[in-house]
Amino acid sequence: MVHLYYDSKTGNVQRFINKVIQITGWEAHKIEDGLTVEDAGHLITFTTKMGCVPDKTQQFMDAYASKINSVTSSGNRNWGKNFGLAANKISEGYDIPLAMKFELSGTMEDINQFIDIIKHQYNDSKRGSKKLDIA
């Protein structure tokens, strides 16, 4: 079973996650106080303040980075070079592969691409390849 850990502020990541789990049946866990992570999985978050990692996501990573196999972030292309920058910062800071970035709540193409990456780059292995790509 694939586990997805996510943080959503405006609902964009929540909508993305809802579509992914509807298609795949994977388990999604919202990052909130009291969440305990036992199973390895993939992080999906958002970028805030023109390129920053959300505080709740940062605290989650400080506690559970060893359980995270990849990072994906939503963002807004209006932010230019700061688009989805939270994913880059998490990837570099915790040595975790960056799976992809998507705008706002993602398109169906983004959702299918994400599913494909998780299924074929990882196949339930640990941390997968550093060459995930697509971002």
PDB file of N, CA and C in Angstrom, residues 1 6 9-10 12 36 44 50 56 68 76 88 92 94 105:
ATOM      1  N   MET A   1       0.854  -1.192   0.000  1.00  0.00           N
ATOM      2  CA  MET A   1       0.000   0.000   0.000  1.00  0.00           C
ATOM      3  C   MET A   1       0.891   1.244   0.000  1.00  0.00           C
ATOM      4  N   TYR A   6       0.390  14.576   3.483  1.00  0.00           N
ATOM      5  CA  TYR A   6       0.208  15.854   2.806  1.00  0.00           C
ATOM      6  C   TYR A   6      -0.153  16.985   3.757  1.00  0.00           C
ATOM      7  N   LYS A   9      -3.133  24.094   2.745  1.00  0.00           N
ATOM      8  CA  LYS A   9      -3.608  25.311   3.403  1.00  0.00           C
ATOM      9  C   LYS A   9      -4.870  25.845   2.733  1.00  0.00           C
ATOM     10  N   THR A  10      -4.819  26.018   1.429  1.00  0.00           N
ATOM     11  CA  THR A  10      -5.943  26.607   0.696  1.00  0.00           C
ATOM     12  C   THR A  10      -6.860  25.562   0.086  1.00  0.00           C
ATOM     13  N   ASN A  12      -5.769  23.333  -2.295  1.00  0.00           N
ATOM     14  CA  ASN A  12      -5.234  22.853  -3.570  1.00  0.00           C
ATOM     15  C   ASN A  12      -4.617  21.469  -3.441  1.00  0.00           C
ATOM     16  N   THR A  36       1.020  10.201  13.752  1.00  0.00           N
ATOM     17  CA  THR A  36       2.177   9.338  13.955  1.00  0.00           C
ATOM     18  C   THR A  36       2.414   8.566  12.673  1.00  0.00           C
ATOM     19  N   ILE A  44       3.512  15.332  -0.002  1.00  0.00           N
ATOM     20  CA  ILE A  44       2.981  16.318  -0.928  1.00  0.00           C
ATOM     21  C   ILE A  44       2.645  17.544  -0.086  1.00  0.00           C
ATOM     22  N   MET A  50       6.172  33.010  -0.987  1.00  0.00           N
ATOM     23  CA  MET A  50       7.068  33.184  -2.133  1.00  0.00           C
ATOM     24  C   MET A  50       8.293  32.265  -2.111  1.00  0.00           C
ATOM     25  N   LYS A  56       4.251  23.682   9.351  1.00  0.00           N
ATOM     26  CA  LYS A  56       3.762  22.350   9.728  1.00  0.00           C
ATOM     27  C   LYS A  56       4.516  21.260   8.962  1.00  0.00           C
ATOM     28  N   ILE A  68      10.169   9.313   4.579  1.00  0.00           N
ATOM     29  CA  ILE A  68       9.676   9.935   3.354  1.00  0.00           C
ATOM     30  C   ILE A  68      10.566   9.571   2.168  1.00  0.00           C
ATOM     31  N   ASN A  76       2.432  28.160  -7.534  1.00  0.00           N
ATOM     32  CA  ASN A  76       1.783  29.032  -8.496  1.00  0.00           C
ATOM     33  C   ASN A  76       2.856  29.564  -9.433  1.00  0.00           C
ATOM     34  N   ASN A  88      11.993  21.786  -3.634  1.00  0.00           N
ATOM     35  CA  ASN A  88      13.446  21.849  -3.817  1.00  0.00           C
ATOM     36  C   ASN A  88      14.157  21.938  -2.474  1.00  0.00           C
ATOM     37  N   GLU A  92      16.655  19.039  -1.066  1.00  0.00           N
ATOM     38  CA  GLU A  92      18.062  19.334  -0.761  1.00  0.00           C
ATOM     39  C   GLU A  92      18.364  19.204   0.724  1.00  0.00           C
ATOM     40  N   TYR A  94      16.914  17.434   3.093  1.00  0.00           N
ATOM     41  CA  TYR A  94      16.762  16.108   3.696  1.00  0.00           C
ATOM     42  C   TYR A  94      17.262  14.993   2.787  1.00  0.00           C
ATOM     43  N   SER A 105      -4.100  23.041  -7.910  1.00  0.00           N
ATOM     44  CA  SER A 105      -4.528  21.700  -7.514  1.00  0.00           C
ATOM     45  C   SER A 105      -4.202  20.654  -8.572  1.00  0.00           C
TER      46      SER A 105
END
